[in-house]
Amino acid sequence: MPGFELFGDLERKEVNDVLDNGVLMRYGFDGMRKGHWKAKELEVELTKAFNSKHVQLVSSGTAAVTVALASAGVGAGDEVIMPTFTFVASFEAIMMLGAVPVLVDIDDTLTLDPKAVEEAVTSKTKAVMIVQMCGSMGDMDALRSVCDKYDLIFVEDACQAIGGSYKGQPLGSIADVGCFSFDFVKTITCGEGGAVVTNNEDYYINADHYSDHGHDHVGHDRGAETHPFLGYNFRISELNAAVGLAQVKRLPEFIEIQRRNYTIIREALSQIAEVEFRRVPEGGTESYAFLNFFLPDLDTTRKVSEAFKDNGIDGCFHYYDNNWHYIRKWDHLKELKSLFPISKEVKDGLRYLDTKTFEQSDAYISRNISCLIKLSWTTEEVKTRAESMVSIIQSI
Ligand SMILES: *Cc1c(COP(=O)(O)O)cnc(C)c1O
């Protein structure tokens, strides 16, 4: 991560194509667009990259999660199981649809513990959402078994793990429906954008219509299209899609750079006996967007995190103390601070957060440091960084 570091001529060319004809919208205006359909082309490229039948581009990763859940029929009063460690978009999207986020513990993969998922299943559970955090994945086979056993929809948020795989299949394309983000800091970026990925044709058609006001996209006269059901506007623009089209072509190159940089740092940290790396399930290959490791205890982890900051080692996060990615700091969720009234079902459904504790998640996140792997580093810079990380950890 992030793809903006290597922004260049290819991105400029794709954007100029769009500016040249002036059609900034992805649908319609066939005569004016001189054959340029950037969003459509990007969808085709992504189906290839994800080895999936269908891709629907949308305006953000958060929109992708919302559209994926809506397309699978998740709505009022349904419970969606999700991890305690994730980006806030996970519960935002669930609650936007009137559904209830049910947070459960993570394990040493840093995402859903299949046992905790099974224990959380109730008669109201509709879906399980895995979030492939920080470039790696959960135990996909075990989670699939739980979903099959209780007839649940399996949703996969792979916004932070593009380019990773599990048993040969790209992350994001393994569950029933997957989600990606192409926001400014992701491995490939559109500026703002996202994608819903699925092999399920019904979900795809639902996503296509729902993300554009329910339009059926039949024929060439937008005004004459019918609306089989209600929708919303989660469209991506042609300008954003053009940037993504350039970036997706560079994905293999980006992953290779991440792998090289990740490996140098990992090998250096491996010399320290007290450093333990996150578990990658058998058959899994990381996207190398982050390097995650555990230190012996909270106190040591806090000290190392501070020392990294003081010594210019940027991009390393101790999520236990960070308000974006871990439940400990999500007071706005726990206190239900909403601009508008929230339904009784969601309020009642979230009452468990007043008392529930997540000791198992705390045990992992309190000891975890997650370091962003940049694309623009030279090999020399990575080596120097790795050496300085080693000496900081050893000194503490
Ligand atoms: C970035 C991210 C999102 C949301 O993506 P946006 O495009 O910023 O809306 C959702 N889930 C995860 C895990 C993310 O990292």
Coordinates of C-alpha atoms and ligand atoms in Angstrom, one line a residue:
M1 CA 0.0 0.0 0.0
P2 CA -0.6 2.8 -1.2
G3 CA -0.8 2.9 -5.0
F4 CA -0.6 6.7 -5.1
E5 CA 3.1 6.5 -4.4
L6 CA 3.8 5.3 -7.9
F7 CA 1.3 7.5 -9.8
G8 CA 2.5 8.2 -13.3
D9 CA 2.0 8.6 -17.0
L10 CA -0.4 5.6 -17.3
E11 CA -2.8 7.2 -14.9
R12 CA -2.5 10.6 -16.6
K13 CA -3.3 9.0 -20.0
E14 CA -6.4 7.2 -18.8
V15 CA -7.8 10.4 -17.1
N16 CA -7.0 12.5 -20.2
D17 CA -9.1 10.1 -22.3
V18 CA -12.1 11.0 -20.1
L19 CA -11.4 14.7 -20.1
D20 CA -11.0 14.7 -23.8
N21 CA -14.6 13.5 -24.4
G22 CA -16.0 15.2 -21.3
V23 CA -18.3 12.2 -20.3
L24 CA -17.7 12.0 -16.6
M25 CA -20.6 9.6 -16.0
R26 CA -20.3 5.8 -16.4
Y27 CA -23.7 5.3 -17.9
G28 CA -25.2 6.7 -21.1
F29 CA -24.0 9.5 -23.5
D30 CA -22.9 6.8 -25.9
G31 CA -22.4 9.1 -28.9
M32 CA -20.2 11.6 -27.0
R33 CA -17.8 9.2 -25.4
K34 CA -15.5 8.3 -28.3
G35 CA -15.6 4.6 -27.3
H36 CA -14.3 5.3 -23.7
W37 CA -16.0 3.2 -21.0
K38 CA -13.5 3.3 -18.2
A39 CA -15.8 1.9 -15.5
K40 CA -16.8 -1.0 -17.7
E41 CA -13.2 -1.7 -18.8
L42 CA -12.1 -1.7 -15.2
E43 CA -14.9 -4.1 -14.2
V44 CA -13.6 -6.5 -16.9
E45 CA -10.0 -6.2 -15.7
L46 CA -11.1 -6.9 -12.1
T47 CA -13.1 -10.0 -13.0
K48 CA -9.8 -11.3 -14.5
A49 CA -7.7 -10.2 -11.5
F50 CA -10.1 -11.8 -9.0
N51 CA -10.9 -14.9 -11.2
S52 CA -14.6 -14.1 -10.6
K53 CA -17.7 -14.0 -12.8
H54 CA -19.0 -10.6 -11.9
V55 CA -17.7 -7.2 -10.6
Q56 CA -19.8 -4.1 -9.9
L57 CA -17.8 -0.9 -9.3
V58 CA -19.2 1.5 -6.7
S59 CA -18.2 4.8 -5.2
S60 CA -16.2 3.5 -2.2
G61 CA -15.3 0.5 -0.1
T62 CA -17.9 1.4 2.4
A63 CA -20.5 1.6 -0.4
A64 CA -19.2 -1.8 -1.6
V65 CA -20.0 -3.4 1.8
T66 CA -23.4 -1.7 1.9
V67 CA -24.3 -2.8 -1.6
A68 CA -22.9 -6.3 -1.1
L69 CA -25.1 -6.8 2.0
A70 CA -28.2 -5.2 0.4
S71 CA -27.7 -7.4 -2.7
A72 CA -27.8 -10.5 -0.6
G73 CA -31.0 -9.3 1.1
V74 CA -29.6 -8.3 4.5
G75 CA -31.8 -5.7 6.2
A76 CA -33.9 -4.6 9.1
G77 CA -33.3 -6.6 12.3
D78 CA -31.0 -9.1 10.7
E79 CA -27.8 -9.9 12.6
V80 CA -24.5 -9.8 10.9
I81 CA -21.5 -11.3 12.6
M82 CA -18.3 -9.2 12.2
P83 CA -14.9 -9.0 14.0
T84 CA -13.9 -6.6 16.8
F85 CA -10.8 -5.6 14.8
T86 CA -11.8 -3.9 11.5
F87 CA -12.3 -0.5 9.9
V88 CA -15.4 1.4 11.1
A89 CA -17.0 0.9 7.6
S90 CA -18.0 -2.6 8.7
F91 CA -20.6 -1.6 11.3
E92 CA -21.5 1.6 9.4
A93 CA -22.6 -0.4 6.4
I94 CA -24.5 -3.0 8.5
M95 CA -26.4 -0.3 10.4
M96 CA -27.1 1.8 7.3
L97 CA -29.4 -1.1 6.2
G98 CA -31.1 -1.4 9.6
A99 CA -29.2 -4.6 10.5
V100 CA -27.4 -5.3 13.7
P101 CA -23.6 -5.7 13.9
V102 CA -22.7 -8.6 16.2
L103 CA -19.1 -8.2 17.2
V104 CA -17.1 -11.3 18.0
D105 CA -13.5 -12.1 19.0
I106 CA -10.6 -12.4 16.7
D107 CA -7.8 -15.1 16.9
D108 CA -4.1 -15.1 16.0
T109 CA -5.0 -14.6 12.3
L110 CA -6.1 -11.1 13.4
T111 CA -9.6 -11.7 12.2
L112 CA -12.7 -13.8 13.0
D113 CA -12.2 -16.8 15.3
P114 CA -14.5 -19.5 13.8
K115 CA -15.4 -20.8 17.3
A116 CA -16.5 -17.3 18.4
V117 CA -18.5 -17.0 15.2
E118 CA -20.4 -20.3 15.8
E119 CA -21.1 -19.3 19.5
A120 CA -22.6 -16.0 18.3
V121 CA -25.1 -17.5 15.8
T122 CA -28.8 -17.0 16.8
S123 CA -32.1 -17.4 14.9
K124 CA -31.7 -13.8 13.7
T125 CA -28.2 -14.3 12.2
K126 CA -28.3 -13.7 8.4
A127 CA -24.6 -13.2 7.4
V128 CA -21.0 -13.6 8.6
M129 CA -18.6 -10.9 7.4
I130 CA -14.9 -11.7 7.5
V131 CA -12.6 -8.8 7.2
Q132 CA -9.2 -9.7 5.8
M133 CA -7.2 -7.3 7.9
C134 CA -3.8 -5.9 7.1
G135 CA -3.0 -8.0 4.1
S136 CA -3.9 -11.5 5.4
M137 CA -6.9 -13.7 6.0
G138 CA -8.9 -15.8 8.4
D139 CA -9.5 -19.6 8.4
M140 CA -11.7 -19.5 5.3
D141 CA -12.6 -23.2 5.3
A142 CA -13.6 -23.3 8.9
L143 CA -15.7 -20.1 8.5
R144 CA -17.3 -21.5 5.3
S145 CA -18.3 -24.7 7.3
V146 CA -20.0 -22.5 10.0
C147 CA -21.9 -20.6 7.3
D148 CA -23.0 -23.8 5.5
K149 CA -24.1 -25.4 8.8
Y150 CA -26.4 -22.5 9.7
D151 CA -27.3 -21.5 6.2
L152 CA -25.7 -18.0 6.4
I153 CA -24.5 -15.7 3.7
F154 CA -20.7 -15.4 3.8
V155 CA -19.4 -11.9 3.0
E156 CA -15.7 -11.1 2.5
D157 CA -14.3 -7.6 3.0
A158 CA -10.9 -7.7 1.3
C159 CA -10.3 -4.0 1.2
Q160 CA -6.9 -4.3 2.9
A161 CA -5.8 -7.6 1.2
I162 CA -6.0 -7.1 -2.6
G163 CA -3.5 -9.4 -4.2
G164 CA -3.5 -12.0 -1.4
S165 CA -4.8 -15.5 -1.9
Y166 CA -6.1 -18.6 -0.2
K167 CA -5.6 -22.1 -1.7
G168 CA -4.9 -20.4 -5.1
Q169 CA -8.1 -18.2 -5.1
P170 CA -7.7 -14.4 -4.8
L171 CA -8.9 -13.0 -1.5
G172 CA -12.2 -11.2 -1.9
S173 CA -13.5 -13.8 -4.3
I174 CA -13.8 -16.7 -1.9
A175 CA -17.0 -16.0 0.0
D176 CA -20.5 -15.6 -1.5
V177 CA -19.8 -11.9 -2.1
G178 CA -16.6 -9.8 -1.7
C179 CA -15.8 -6.1 -1.3
F180 CA -12.8 -4.0 -2.2
S181 CA -11.9 -0.4 -1.6
F182 CA -9.9 1.8 -4.0
D183 CA -9.7 4.8 -1.7
F184 CA -6.6 7.0 -1.7
V185 CA -4.5 4.8 0.7
K186 CA -5.2 1.3 -0.6
T187 CA -2.8 -0.8 -2.7
I188 CA -4.5 0.3 -5.9
T189 CA -6.5 3.5 -5.8
C190 CA -9.2 5.3 -7.9
G191 CA -9.0 8.3 -5.5
E192 CA -12.3 7.1 -4.2
G193 CA -14.0 3.9 -5.3
G194 CA -14.9 0.3 -4.5
A195 CA -16.0 -3.0 -6.0
V196 CA -18.5 -5.8 -5.2
V197 CA -17.2 -9.2 -6.5
T198 CA -19.3 -12.3 -6.8
N199 CA -20.0 -15.5 -8.8
N200 CA -23.7 -15.3 -7.8
E201 CA -25.6 -13.8 -10.8
D202 CA -28.6 -12.6 -8.7
Y203 CA -26.4 -10.8 -6.3
Y204 CA -24.6 -9.2 -9.2
I205 CA -27.8 -8.0 -10.9
N206 CA -29.0 -6.7 -7.6
A207 CA -25.7 -4.8 -7.0
D208 CA -25.8 -3.3 -10.6
H209 CA -29.4 -2.0 -10.1
Y210 CA -29.2 -1.1 -6.4
S211 CA -26.0 1.1 -6.8
D212 CA -27.8 3.2 -9.5
H213 CA -31.3 4.0 -8.1
G214 CA -32.7 0.6 -9.1
H215 CA -32.1 1.3 -12.8
D216 CA -32.4 -2.0 -14.9
H217 CA -29.7 -0.8 -17.4
V218 CA -31.7 -2.3 -20.3
G219 CA -31.4 -0.4 -23.7
H220 CA -29.8 2.9 -24.4
D221 CA -32.3 5.4 -23.1
R222 CA -31.7 6.0 -19.4
G223 CA -35.0 7.9 -19.1
A224 CA -37.0 5.0 -20.4
E225 CA -35.4 2.3 -18.1
T226 CA -37.6 0.6 -15.5
H227 CA -36.8 0.2 -11.8
P228 CA -37.5 -3.4 -10.6
F229 CA -36.8 -2.3 -7.0
L230 CA -35.7 0.6 -4.9
G231 CA -32.0 1.7 -5.0
Y232 CA -29.6 4.4 -4.1
N233 CA -26.7 6.3 -5.7
F234 CA -23.4 4.5 -5.1
R235 CA -22.0 5.1 -8.6
I236 CA -18.3 5.6 -9.4
S237 CA -17.4 8.3 -11.9
E238 CA -15.5 7.8 -15.1
L239 CA -12.6 10.0 -13.8
N240 CA -12.1 7.7 -10.7
A241 CA -12.5 4.5 -12.8
A242 CA -9.9 5.8 -15.3
V243 CA -7.3 6.1 -12.5
G244 CA -8.2 2.6 -11.3
L245 CA -7.9 1.2 -14.8
A246 CA -4.2 2.4 -15.0
Q247 CA -3.5 1.1 -11.4
V248 CA -5.0 -2.4 -11.9
K249 CA -2.6 -3.1 -14.7
R250 CA 0.2 -2.4 -12.3
L251 CA -1.2 -4.7 -9.5
P252 CA 1.3 -7.6 -10.0
E253 CA 4.2 -5.1 -10.0
F254 CA 2.9 -3.5 -6.8
I255 CA 2.5 -6.8 -5.0
E256 CA 6.0 -7.9 -6.0
I257 CA 7.4 -4.7 -4.5
Q258 CA 5.4 -5.2 -1.3
R259 CA 6.7 -8.8 -1.1
R260 CA 10.3 -7.7 -1.5
N261 CA 10.1 -5.0 1.1
Y262 CA 8.0 -7.1 3.5
T263 CA 10.5 -10.0 3.3
I264 CA 13.5 -7.8 4.1
I265 CA 11.8 -6.5 7.3
R266 CA 10.4 -9.9 8.3
E267 CA 13.8 -11.6 8.0
A268 CA 15.4 -8.9 10.1
L269 CA 12.8 -9.1 12.9
S270 CA 13.0 -12.9 12.8
Q271 CA 16.3 -12.7 14.6
I272 CA 14.5 -11.5 17.8
A273 CA 13.2 -14.5 19.7
E274 CA 10.4 -12.5 21.4
V275 CA 8.9 -11.4 18.1
E276 CA 6.1 -13.6 16.9
F277 CA 4.3 -13.2 13.6
R278 CA 0.6 -13.4 12.9
R279 CA -0.7 -16.8 11.8
V280 CA -1.4 -17.1 8.1
P281 CA -3.8 -20.1 7.6
E282 CA -2.4 -23.0 5.6
G283 CA -2.7 -22.5 1.9
G284 CA -2.8 -18.7 2.4
T285 CA -0.5 -16.1 0.7
E286 CA -0.4 -12.6 2.1
S287 CA -0.7 -9.5 0.0
Y288 CA 2.3 -8.1 1.9
A289 CA 0.6 -4.8 2.3
F290 CA 1.4 -4.9 6.1
L291 CA 3.8 -6.8 8.3
N292 CA 2.1 -7.8 11.6
F293 CA 3.8 -9.1 14.7
F294 CA 3.2 -9.7 18.4
L295 CA 5.5 -8.6 21.3
P296 CA 5.3 -10.3 24.7
D297 CA 3.0 -7.9 26.5
L298 CA 1.1 -4.6 26.3
D299 CA 3.7 -2.6 28.1
T300 CA 6.5 -3.6 25.8
T301 CA 4.3 -3.1 22.8
R302 CA 3.4 0.4 23.9
K303 CA 7.0 1.3 24.5
V304 CA 8.2 -0.1 21.1
S305 CA 5.3 1.7 19.3
E306 CA 6.4 5.0 21.0
A307 CA 10.0 4.4 20.2
F308 CA 9.2 3.7 16.5
K309 CA 7.5 7.1 16.3
D310 CA 10.3 8.9 18.1
N311 CA 12.8 7.4 15.8
G312 CA 11.1 8.2 12.5
I313 CA 9.7 4.7 11.9
D314 CA 6.4 5.8 10.5
G315 CA 3.4 3.8 9.4
C316 CA 3.5 1.3 12.3
F317 CA 0.3 1.1 14.2
H318 CA -0.5 -0.2 17.7
Y319 CA -4.3 -0.6 17.1
Y320 CA -5.1 -1.2 20.8
D321 CA -4.7 2.6 21.3
N322 CA -6.0 3.6 17.9
N323 CA -9.5 4.9 17.5
W324 CA -10.1 3.7 13.9
H325 CA -9.7 0.0 13.9
Y326 CA -10.5 -1.6 17.3
I327 CA -13.6 -1.7 19.4
R328 CA -11.9 -0.4 22.5
K329 CA -12.1 3.2 21.1
W330 CA -15.4 3.0 19.3
D331 CA -17.3 5.1 21.9
H332 CA -19.6 6.6 19.2
L333 CA -20.8 3.1 18.4
K334 CA -21.1 2.0 22.0
E335 CA -23.0 5.2 23.0
L336 CA -25.1 5.1 19.8
K337 CA -24.3 8.7 18.9
S338 CA -26.4 9.1 15.8
L339 CA -27.6 12.3 14.0
F340 CA -31.0 10.7 13.5
P341 CA -33.1 8.3 15.5
I342 CA -32.0 4.7 15.3
S343 CA -34.6 1.9 15.1
K344 CA -35.6 0.0 18.2
E345 CA -34.4 -3.2 16.7
V346 CA -30.8 -1.9 16.2
K347 CA -30.8 -0.2 19.7
D348 CA -31.9 -3.4 21.4
G349 CA -29.6 -5.4 19.2
L350 CA -26.6 -3.4 20.3
R351 CA -27.3 -3.4 24.0
Y352 CA -24.8 -6.3 24.5
L353 CA -22.0 -3.7 24.0
D354 CA -22.8 -2.1 27.4
T355 CA -21.4 -5.1 29.2
K356 CA -19.6 -7.4 26.8
T357 CA -15.8 -7.7 27.0
F358 CA -13.5 -9.1 24.5
E359 CA -10.6 -10.6 26.4
Q360 CA -9.3 -12.8 23.6
S361 CA -9.3 -9.9 21.1
D362 CA -7.6 -7.6 23.7
A363 CA -4.9 -10.3 24.3
Y364 CA -4.0 -10.2 20.6
I365 CA -4.5 -6.6 19.7
S366 CA -2.7 -5.3 22.8
R367 CA 0.5 -7.1 21.7
N368 CA 0.2 -6.4 18.0
I369 CA 2.1 -3.9 15.9
S370 CA 1.1 -3.5 12.2
C371 CA 3.6 -1.9 9.9
L372 CA 2.5 -0.5 6.5
I373 CA 4.7 -1.7 3.6
K374 CA 5.3 1.2 1.2
L375 CA 5.9 0.9 -2.5
S376 CA 8.3 3.9 -2.9
W377 CA 11.0 2.6 -0.6
T378 CA 14.4 1.7 -2.1
T379 CA 16.0 -1.6 -1.1
E380 CA 18.6 0.5 0.9
E381 CA 15.9 2.4 2.7
V382 CA 14.1 -0.8 3.7
K383 CA 17.3 -2.4 5.0
T384 CA 18.1 0.7 7.1
R385 CA 14.5 0.7 8.4
A386 CA 14.7 -3.0 9.3
E387 CA 18.0 -2.6 11.2
S388 CA 16.7 0.3 13.1
M389 CA 13.5 -1.5 14.0
V390 CA 15.5 -4.5 15.3
S391 CA 17.8 -2.3 17.5
I392 CA 14.8 -0.4 18.9
I393 CA 13.0 -3.6 19.8
Q394 CA 16.1 -5.1 21.3
S395 CA 16.8 -2.0 23.4
I396 CA 13.3 -2.3 24.9
Ligands
LIG1 C1 -10.7 1.1 3.6 C2 -11.6 0.1 4.1 C3 -13.0 0.1 3.9 C4 -13.7 1.3 3.4 O1 -13.2 1.8 2.2 P1 -13.5 3.3 1.7 O2 -13.3 3.2 0.3 O3 -12.5 4.2 2.4 O4 -14.9 3.6 2.0 C5 -13.7 -0.9 4.4 N1 -13.2 -2.0 5.0 C6 -11.8 -2.1 5.3 C7 -11.3 -3.3 5.9 C8 -11.0 -1.0 4.8 O5 -9.7 -1.1 5.1

